[in-house]
Every structure is written in C-alpha cells, then in structure tokens.
Amino acid sequence: MIRIIDIDKPEEWDELVRQLPNHDVYYLSGYVKAFACHGDGHPILLWWECDDVKGACVLMIRDIADDPRFATMEKGKIFDAVTPYGYGGFIFNANPGAHRLNLLRKELLEALSDKNVISVFFRFHPVLENAPLSRELCDVIDLGKTISLDLSDDETIWANLTSKNRNMIRKAEKSGVEIFHDNGFQLLLKFKEIYEETMRNDNADDYYFFGEDFYKSLSEDLKDNYEIFYAALDGEIISMAIFLFDNDQLHYHLSGSLKNYRNLAPSNLLLYKVALWGRGKGYKSLHLGGGVGSGADSLYKFKAAFNRNSTNQFSIGKLIVDQTAYNELVEIRKLSEDFNINSTFFPLYRS
C-alpha cells in the first residue's frame, strides 16, 4: 500500500528513505524544503510496500489556482505534481517485477486521485537508472545524455578527461587559481551574489534566481549534505559551486563564475579538484548533469570534457491521473492567444 508522508514529519521521511540502499540526496526532506521555499510546491513522500519490496518517490504538489493563468479558479481544489528540481522518480530496494509494478500503478493513481492531483511530471535519475522500471507506471520519454565521473581512483579521473580539458586545468593552476571549500550561510550569500551575476549574463529565466530563504533552508535543513567549492585568484573569489552528496554519490548542483575571469578556466580546475576530494571521501561518482533542456549545447560539451566515456541517459515521465480535468484545463488555455496546442510541454495546460 502507498503511504503519504508530509514534509512536516522530516525525521520519519528520512528514516524511510534511508531504508533504500540506492537512495540519494534528492530524496531527503532537507533537499525539498529549500525548493518549497522557492515556491515549487508542497513536498510529499510516497512510500510503498508490497511483500518485501519497498519503494519511494518525492513529489511537489502544486495548486493549479496559484498559476496566474488559472487565477479565477478556487484555491485548494485541484492540483498537479512534479518531481523536485534535479532528479527523482520511484526507487526500490529490489526489482518489483511487472506484477507488483502494475499493483503500484493502480495504487498510485488512487492515491493521487484522492489528493485531487490530475497529472504528474517525473524527472528520472540518470545515475540510479530508474526510468526503465517506471515504464510500467507512466509514459517514459528518453531525452539527452548526462555526464557522470567515475571516482574509483585519481588515475581514472585524470584519464577520463579530454586532452583539452587537461590543458585548461593546467592553465588555471599556472595562472595562480586556487581552490578552497567550506559551507555556511554567509558563504552561501557570497555564492548567491556570483551565481546571480552569472544568471543575468546568461539571460536566465526568473525561476533560476533563488531568494535568501532558499539558501537559509539549504544551510539549515541540508547542512550535512552540501559543500561549497570556490576558486580564488589573489584573494578574490572568481568562481563558486554548490555540491550535494549522500550515500556514495556526489552532485554538481549550482554554479557561477565572474565573466572577466572565465578565460582562466577556474571552473575546470574547480570540478577536477572536487572529483579528487570526492574520491578521497569515498564517493563513487560525481554527477555533473547535462545541457540546458537536455540538449548537446555548450554546457553539455563543457561537462562532457570531464568524462569522455559517460553514457548516462536522462528520461522524463508523463502521467495523467484525471483525463477529463486535464482536458478542461487545456480548453481554458485555448482561449489564450499565446497557447500552442502542438507544444510537447507537459502538462500541456502549463505550456
């Protein structure tokens, strides 16, 4: 049966998640609290048990009336859901098999329907490779690749770098760039400053500008699962990045660099040093993620330079719980001049 654990019970939440041998930082209560502060929705943990098989999935529940395009609707009546920023989807302690997955799908639809959730958008975890099993639960679509570093030993880390990237790392070191790391709210505020400058230079969407409450939550609720690395030149911080970790896995989360110093390749050196640090801490992999919108863009190519052999697959999932309600919202959007009925965005009514 499916149990729903609310975010107001973080100890129970994390105790359940840690029963799964392949759990990750994205499933912890402290991770999703920060994104609740950011307005991404109300976090819940779906916990499922069937015989000796256990599974979990984190969802952000969003009130559709909070969307300005549906502002005339009554609040608290109809919702949709999405896995948190990053990666998610169901993970299990063992392969459930087709029969149990069919039972899970039935129970999932019932549980979501009881919560008046009409659709769910999943972002699956490329390292945990949970998309294939989820094909029994929803429509799964494979998108682009992501990059993950094997942290078995220092030699493997260096060998997997492209020759150009090795040269960039050497260039940064010869230029006097040094790498340091620490954590804490004040350093997060410094990160916020550099990160937001980077986002403005890249014409990023408003979503990617996080408020102080987001960083405060990260500092307090995820204090044992993050580290800030930063590159400095002559005492000035020129590049910073937040890394998340738990249960053998290390993740490149958010980063920013001062535009005038990018030619010195501080981010290249920083990521290389983080990989060495992670190996020393016993982490098995460093996941860098993929390109914007899962494309093979400049960001993806930068990450790919750290492992020429990485083949992680990123996939998404679409689940419509209440087709009638879904269609009604699409009909409302059809009244908008900017609505594209042929958009592949999901859910379509939010495109």
Coordinates of C-alpha atoms in Angstrom, one line a residue:
M1 CA 0.0 0.0 0.0
I2 CA 1.0 3.6 -0.5
R3 CA 1.6 5.9 2.4
I4 CA 1.9 9.6 2.1
I5 CA 4.5 11.3 4.4
D6 CA 4.2 15.0 4.7
I7 CA 7.2 17.3 4.9
D8 CA 6.2 18.3 8.4
K9 CA 7.5 14.8 9.5
P10 CA 11.1 15.1 8.3
E11 CA 12.5 12.5 10.7
E12 CA 10.1 9.8 9.6
W13 CA 10.6 10.9 6.0
D14 CA 14.3 10.5 6.1
E15 CA 14.2 7.3 8.1
L16 CA 12.1 5.6 5.4
V17 CA 14.2 6.9 2.5
R18 CA 17.4 5.6 4.1
Q19 CA 15.9 2.1 4.2
L20 CA 16.5 2.0 0.4
P21 CA 20.1 1.0 -0.4
N22 CA 20.2 3.3 -3.5
H23 CA 18.7 6.4 -2.0
D24 CA 20.2 9.8 -2.9
V25 CA 20.3 13.3 -1.6
Y26 CA 17.4 14.3 -3.9
Y27 CA 15.1 12.2 -1.8
L28 CA 15.9 13.7 1.6
S29 CA 13.4 16.1 3.3
G30 CA 16.1 18.7 3.7
Y31 CA 16.6 18.9 -0.1
V32 CA 13.0 19.5 -1.0
K33 CA 12.4 22.0 1.9
A34 CA 14.6 24.6 0.0
F35 CA 12.5 24.2 -3.1
A36 CA 9.3 24.5 -1.2
C37 CA 10.7 27.9 0.0
H38 CA 11.3 28.7 -3.7
G39 CA 7.6 28.2 -4.5
D40 CA 7.9 24.8 -6.3
G41 CA 5.0 23.3 -4.4
H42 CA 4.3 21.3 -1.2
P43 CA 6.6 18.3 -0.8
I44 CA 5.3 14.8 0.0
L45 CA 7.0 11.4 0.1
L46 CA 5.1 8.5 -1.4
W47 CA 6.2 5.3 0.4
W48 CA 5.1 1.9 -0.9
E49 CA 5.5 -1.6 0.4
C50 CA 4.4 -4.8 -1.2
D51 CA 5.7 -8.1 0.4
D52 CA 9.4 -7.5 0.9
V53 CA 9.7 -4.8 -1.7
K54 CA 9.8 -1.1 -0.7
G55 CA 9.8 2.0 -2.8
A56 CA 9.8 5.8 -2.5
C57 CA 9.1 8.8 -4.7
V58 CA 9.2 12.5 -3.8
L59 CA 6.6 14.9 -5.3
M60 CA 6.0 18.6 -5.2
I61 CA 2.2 19.2 -5.1
R62 CA 1.2 22.4 -6.9
D63 CA -2.2 24.2 -6.5
I64 CA -3.2 24.9 -10.1
A65 CA -5.0 28.1 -8.9
D66 CA -1.6 29.5 -7.9
D67 CA -0.8 29.7 -11.7
P68 CA -1.8 33.2 -12.8
R69 CA -3.3 31.7 -16.0
F70 CA -5.9 29.9 -13.7
A71 CA -6.2 32.6 -11.1
T72 CA -10.0 32.6 -11.4
M73 CA -10.2 29.0 -10.1
E74 CA -10.8 28.3 -6.4
K75 CA -7.7 27.5 -4.4
G76 CA -7.3 24.1 -2.7
K77 CA -9.5 22.3 -5.2
I78 CA -7.3 20.9 -8.0
F79 CA -3.6 20.1 -8.1
D80 CA -0.8 18.7 -10.2
A81 CA 2.6 17.3 -9.2
V82 CA 6.2 17.2 -10.3
T83 CA 9.4 15.6 -9.0
P84 CA 11.7 18.2 -7.4
Y85 CA 14.3 20.2 -9.3
G86 CA 17.0 17.8 -10.2
Y87 CA 16.2 14.1 -10.4
G88 CA 13.7 11.7 -8.9
G89 CA 11.1 9.1 -9.6
F90 CA 10.4 5.8 -7.8
I91 CA 13.4 3.9 -6.4
F92 CA 13.2 0.5 -4.8
N93 CA 15.1 -1.8 -2.6
A94 CA 14.7 -4.6 -5.1
N95 CA 13.2 -5.2 -8.6
P96 CA 9.5 -5.2 -8.0
G97 CA 8.7 -7.2 -11.2
A98 CA 5.9 -6.5 -13.6
H99 CA 3.1 -7.8 -11.4
R100 CA 4.0 -5.6 -8.4
L101 CA 4.6 -2.6 -10.7
N102 CA 1.1 -3.0 -12.1
L103 CA -0.3 -3.0 -8.5
L104 CA 1.8 0.1 -7.7
R105 CA 0.4 1.9 -10.7
K106 CA -3.2 1.2 -9.6
E107 CA -2.4 2.3 -6.0
L108 CA -0.6 5.4 -7.3
L109 CA -3.5 6.5 -9.4
E110 CA -5.9 6.0 -6.5
A111 CA -3.6 7.9 -4.0
L112 CA -3.2 10.8 -6.4
S113 CA -6.8 10.9 -7.3
D114 CA -7.7 11.1 -3.5
K115 CA -5.4 14.2 -3.3
N116 CA -7.1 15.7 -6.4
V117 CA -3.8 15.5 -8.3
I118 CA -4.7 15.4 -12.0
S119 CA -1.2 14.9 -13.6
V120 CA 2.4 14.2 -12.6
F121 CA 5.7 15.1 -14.4
F122 CA 8.7 12.9 -13.5
R123 CA 12.4 13.7 -14.0
F124 CA 14.1 10.3 -13.6
H125 CA 17.6 9.8 -12.1
P126 CA 20.3 9.1 -14.7
V127 CA 22.7 7.6 -12.2
L128 CA 20.2 5.4 -10.4
E129 CA 18.7 4.4 -13.8
N130 CA 15.2 4.2 -12.5
A131 CA 13.5 5.1 -15.8
P132 CA 13.2 1.6 -17.3
L133 CA 11.2 0.2 -14.3
S134 CA 9.0 3.3 -14.5
R135 CA 7.8 2.4 -18.0
E136 CA 5.2 0.3 -16.2
L137 CA 3.9 3.4 -14.2
C138 CA 3.8 6.2 -16.8
D139 CA 4.8 7.3 -20.3
V140 CA 8.6 7.5 -20.3
I141 CA 10.5 9.6 -22.8
D142 CA 14.2 9.4 -23.2
L143 CA 15.9 12.7 -23.8
G144 CA 19.6 13.7 -23.7
K145 CA 22.6 12.3 -22.0
T146 CA 24.2 13.4 -18.8
I147 CA 27.8 13.2 -17.5
S148 CA 29.0 11.3 -14.5
L149 CA 32.6 10.9 -13.3
D150 CA 33.9 7.6 -12.1
L151 CA 35.7 8.4 -8.8
S152 CA 37.4 5.0 -8.4
D153 CA 40.9 6.5 -8.2
D154 CA 42.9 9.6 -9.1
E155 CA 44.3 8.0 -12.3
T156 CA 40.8 7.1 -13.6
I157 CA 39.6 10.7 -13.0
W158 CA 42.6 12.1 -14.9
A159 CA 42.4 9.5 -17.7
N160 CA 38.8 10.3 -18.5
L161 CA 39.4 14.0 -19.1
T162 CA 39.8 15.2 -22.6
S163 CA 43.3 16.4 -23.5
K164 CA 41.9 20.0 -24.0
N165 CA 40.4 19.9 -20.5
R166 CA 43.7 18.8 -19.0
N167 CA 45.4 21.8 -20.6
M168 CA 42.7 24.1 -19.3
I169 CA 43.2 22.7 -15.8
R170 CA 47.0 23.2 -16.1
K171 CA 46.4 26.7 -17.3
A172 CA 44.3 27.6 -14.3
E173 CA 46.9 26.3 -11.9
K174 CA 49.7 28.2 -13.7
S175 CA 47.7 31.4 -13.6
G176 CA 47.6 31.1 -9.8
V177 CA 44.0 30.0 -9.4
E178 CA 43.5 28.2 -6.0
I179 CA 40.6 26.0 -4.9
F180 CA 39.0 26.1 -1.4
H181 CA 35.9 24.7 0.2
D182 CA 33.6 25.3 3.2
N183 CA 30.0 25.7 4.0
G184 CA 27.7 28.0 6.0
F185 CA 25.1 30.7 5.3
Q186 CA 27.5 33.6 4.8
L187 CA 29.4 31.7 2.1
L188 CA 26.1 30.8 0.5
L189 CA 25.2 34.5 0.3
K190 CA 28.5 35.1 -1.4
F191 CA 27.6 32.3 -3.8
K192 CA 24.2 33.9 -4.4
E193 CA 25.9 37.1 -5.5
I194 CA 28.2 35.5 -8.0
Y195 CA 25.6 33.0 -9.2
E196 CA 23.0 35.7 -9.9
E197 CA 25.5 37.7 -11.9
T198 CA 26.1 34.6 -14.0
M199 CA 22.4 34.1 -14.5
R200 CA 21.9 37.7 -15.6
N201 CA 24.8 37.4 -18.1
D202 CA 23.2 34.2 -19.4
N203 CA 19.7 35.8 -19.6
A204 CA 18.4 33.0 -17.4
D205 CA 14.7 32.6 -16.6
D206 CA 13.4 34.2 -13.4
Y207 CA 13.0 30.7 -11.9
Y208 CA 16.8 30.4 -11.5
F209 CA 17.1 33.3 -9.1
F210 CA 16.7 31.9 -5.6
G211 CA 15.8 34.1 -2.6
E212 CA 17.6 34.2 0.8
D213 CA 15.1 31.8 2.3
F214 CA 16.2 29.1 -0.2
Y215 CA 19.8 29.4 0.8
K216 CA 18.9 29.6 4.5
S217 CA 17.0 26.4 4.2
L218 CA 19.9 24.7 2.4
S219 CA 22.2 25.9 5.2
E220 CA 20.0 24.6 8.0
D221 CA 18.0 21.7 6.5
L222 CA 20.7 20.1 4.4
K223 CA 23.7 21.2 6.5
D224 CA 25.3 17.7 6.5
N225 CA 24.8 17.1 2.7
Y226 CA 26.4 20.1 0.9
E227 CA 29.7 21.8 0.4
I228 CA 30.7 25.0 -1.4
F229 CA 33.8 25.0 -3.5
Y230 CA 35.3 28.2 -4.8
A231 CA 38.2 29.3 -6.9
A232 CA 40.2 32.4 -5.9
L233 CA 42.8 34.5 -7.6
D234 CA 44.9 36.8 -5.5
G235 CA 42.4 36.5 -2.7
E236 CA 39.3 37.3 -4.8
I237 CA 36.7 34.7 -5.3
I238 CA 36.1 34.3 -9.0
S239 CA 34.1 31.0 -9.3
M240 CA 31.8 29.1 -7.0
A241 CA 29.8 25.9 -7.0
I242 CA 27.5 24.0 -4.6
F243 CA 27.8 20.3 -4.4
L244 CA 25.4 17.9 -2.8
F245 CA 26.1 14.4 -1.5
D246 CA 24.7 11.4 0.2
N247 CA 25.1 7.6 0.1
D248 CA 28.2 7.4 -2.1
Q249 CA 27.0 9.9 -4.7
L250 CA 28.2 13.5 -5.3
H251 CA 26.3 16.0 -7.4
Y252 CA 27.2 19.3 -9.1
H253 CA 24.2 21.4 -8.1
L254 CA 24.5 25.2 -8.9
S255 CA 27.5 27.3 -10.0
G256 CA 28.6 30.7 -11.1
S257 CA 31.7 32.5 -12.3
L258 CA 32.8 36.1 -12.8
K259 CA 32.7 36.8 -16.5
N260 CA 36.1 38.6 -16.6
Y261 CA 38.0 35.5 -15.3
R262 CA 36.4 32.8 -17.3
N263 CA 39.4 32.7 -19.7
L264 CA 41.5 31.4 -16.8
A265 CA 39.3 28.2 -16.7
P266 CA 38.6 28.4 -12.9
S267 CA 35.6 26.1 -13.2
N268 CA 37.6 23.4 -15.0
L269 CA 40.1 23.3 -12.1
L270 CA 37.4 23.5 -9.5
L271 CA 35.5 20.5 -10.9
Y272 CA 38.7 18.5 -11.1
K273 CA 39.6 19.3 -7.5
V274 CA 36.1 18.4 -6.4
A275 CA 36.4 15.0 -8.1
L276 CA 39.7 14.3 -6.2
W277 CA 38.0 15.5 -3.0
G278 CA 35.1 13.2 -3.6
R279 CA 37.3 10.2 -4.3
G280 CA 39.1 10.9 -1.0
K281 CA 35.8 11.0 0.8
G282 CA 34.8 7.6 -0.6
Y283 CA 32.1 8.8 -3.1
K284 CA 31.8 6.5 -6.1
S285 CA 30.6 9.1 -8.7
L286 CA 30.3 12.8 -9.4
H287 CA 27.3 13.6 -11.5
L288 CA 27.5 16.8 -13.4
G289 CA 24.2 16.6 -15.2
G290 CA 23.5 17.6 -18.8
G291 CA 22.8 20.5 -21.1
V292 CA 20.1 23.1 -20.9
G293 CA 16.8 21.4 -21.9
S294 CA 18.8 18.1 -22.2
G295 CA 20.5 19.4 -25.4
A296 CA 24.0 18.8 -26.5
D297 CA 24.8 22.5 -26.1
S298 CA 27.9 24.3 -24.8
L299 CA 27.1 23.5 -21.2
Y300 CA 26.8 19.8 -22.1
K301 CA 30.1 19.9 -24.0
F302 CA 31.9 21.5 -21.0
K303 CA 30.7 18.8 -18.8
A304 CA 31.4 16.0 -21.3
A305 CA 35.1 17.1 -21.3
F306 CA 35.4 15.6 -17.8
N307 CA 34.4 12.1 -18.9
R308 CA 34.7 11.0 -22.5
N309 CA 33.1 7.7 -21.6
S310 CA 30.0 8.8 -19.7
T311 CA 26.7 7.5 -21.1
N312 CA 24.0 8.3 -18.5
Q313 CA 20.5 8.6 -20.0
F314 CA 18.1 11.3 -18.8
S315 CA 14.5 10.5 -19.2
I316 CA 11.2 12.1 -18.2
G317 CA 7.8 10.6 -17.4
K318 CA 4.2 11.8 -18.0
L319 CA 1.2 10.6 -16.1
I320 CA -2.4 11.8 -16.5
V321 CA -4.5 10.9 -13.5
D322 CA -7.7 12.6 -14.4
Q323 CA -8.1 13.0 -18.2
T324 CA -11.3 14.9 -18.0
A325 CA -10.0 17.6 -15.7
Y326 CA -6.7 17.7 -17.7
N327 CA -8.7 18.3 -20.9
E328 CA -10.8 21.0 -19.2
L329 CA -7.7 23.0 -18.3
V330 CA -6.4 22.6 -21.9
E331 CA -9.7 24.1 -23.1
I332 CA -9.2 27.1 -20.8
R333 CA -5.7 27.7 -22.2
K334 CA -7.0 27.6 -25.7
L335 CA -8.6 30.9 -25.1
S336 CA -5.1 32.5 -24.8
E337 CA -3.5 33.9 -27.9
D338 CA -0.1 32.6 -26.8
F339 CA -1.2 29.0 -26.3
N340 CA 0.3 26.4 -28.7
I341 CA -1.8 23.3 -28.8
N342 CA 1.0 21.4 -30.5
S343 CA 3.5 22.0 -27.7
T344 CA 5.3 19.0 -26.3
F345 CA 5.4 20.6 -22.9
F346 CA 3.8 18.6 -20.1
P347 CA 1.4 19.2 -18.6
L348 CA 0.1 20.9 -21.8
Y349 CA -2.1 23.4 -19.9
R350 CA 1.1 24.9 -18.2
S351 CA 2.9 25.4 -21.5

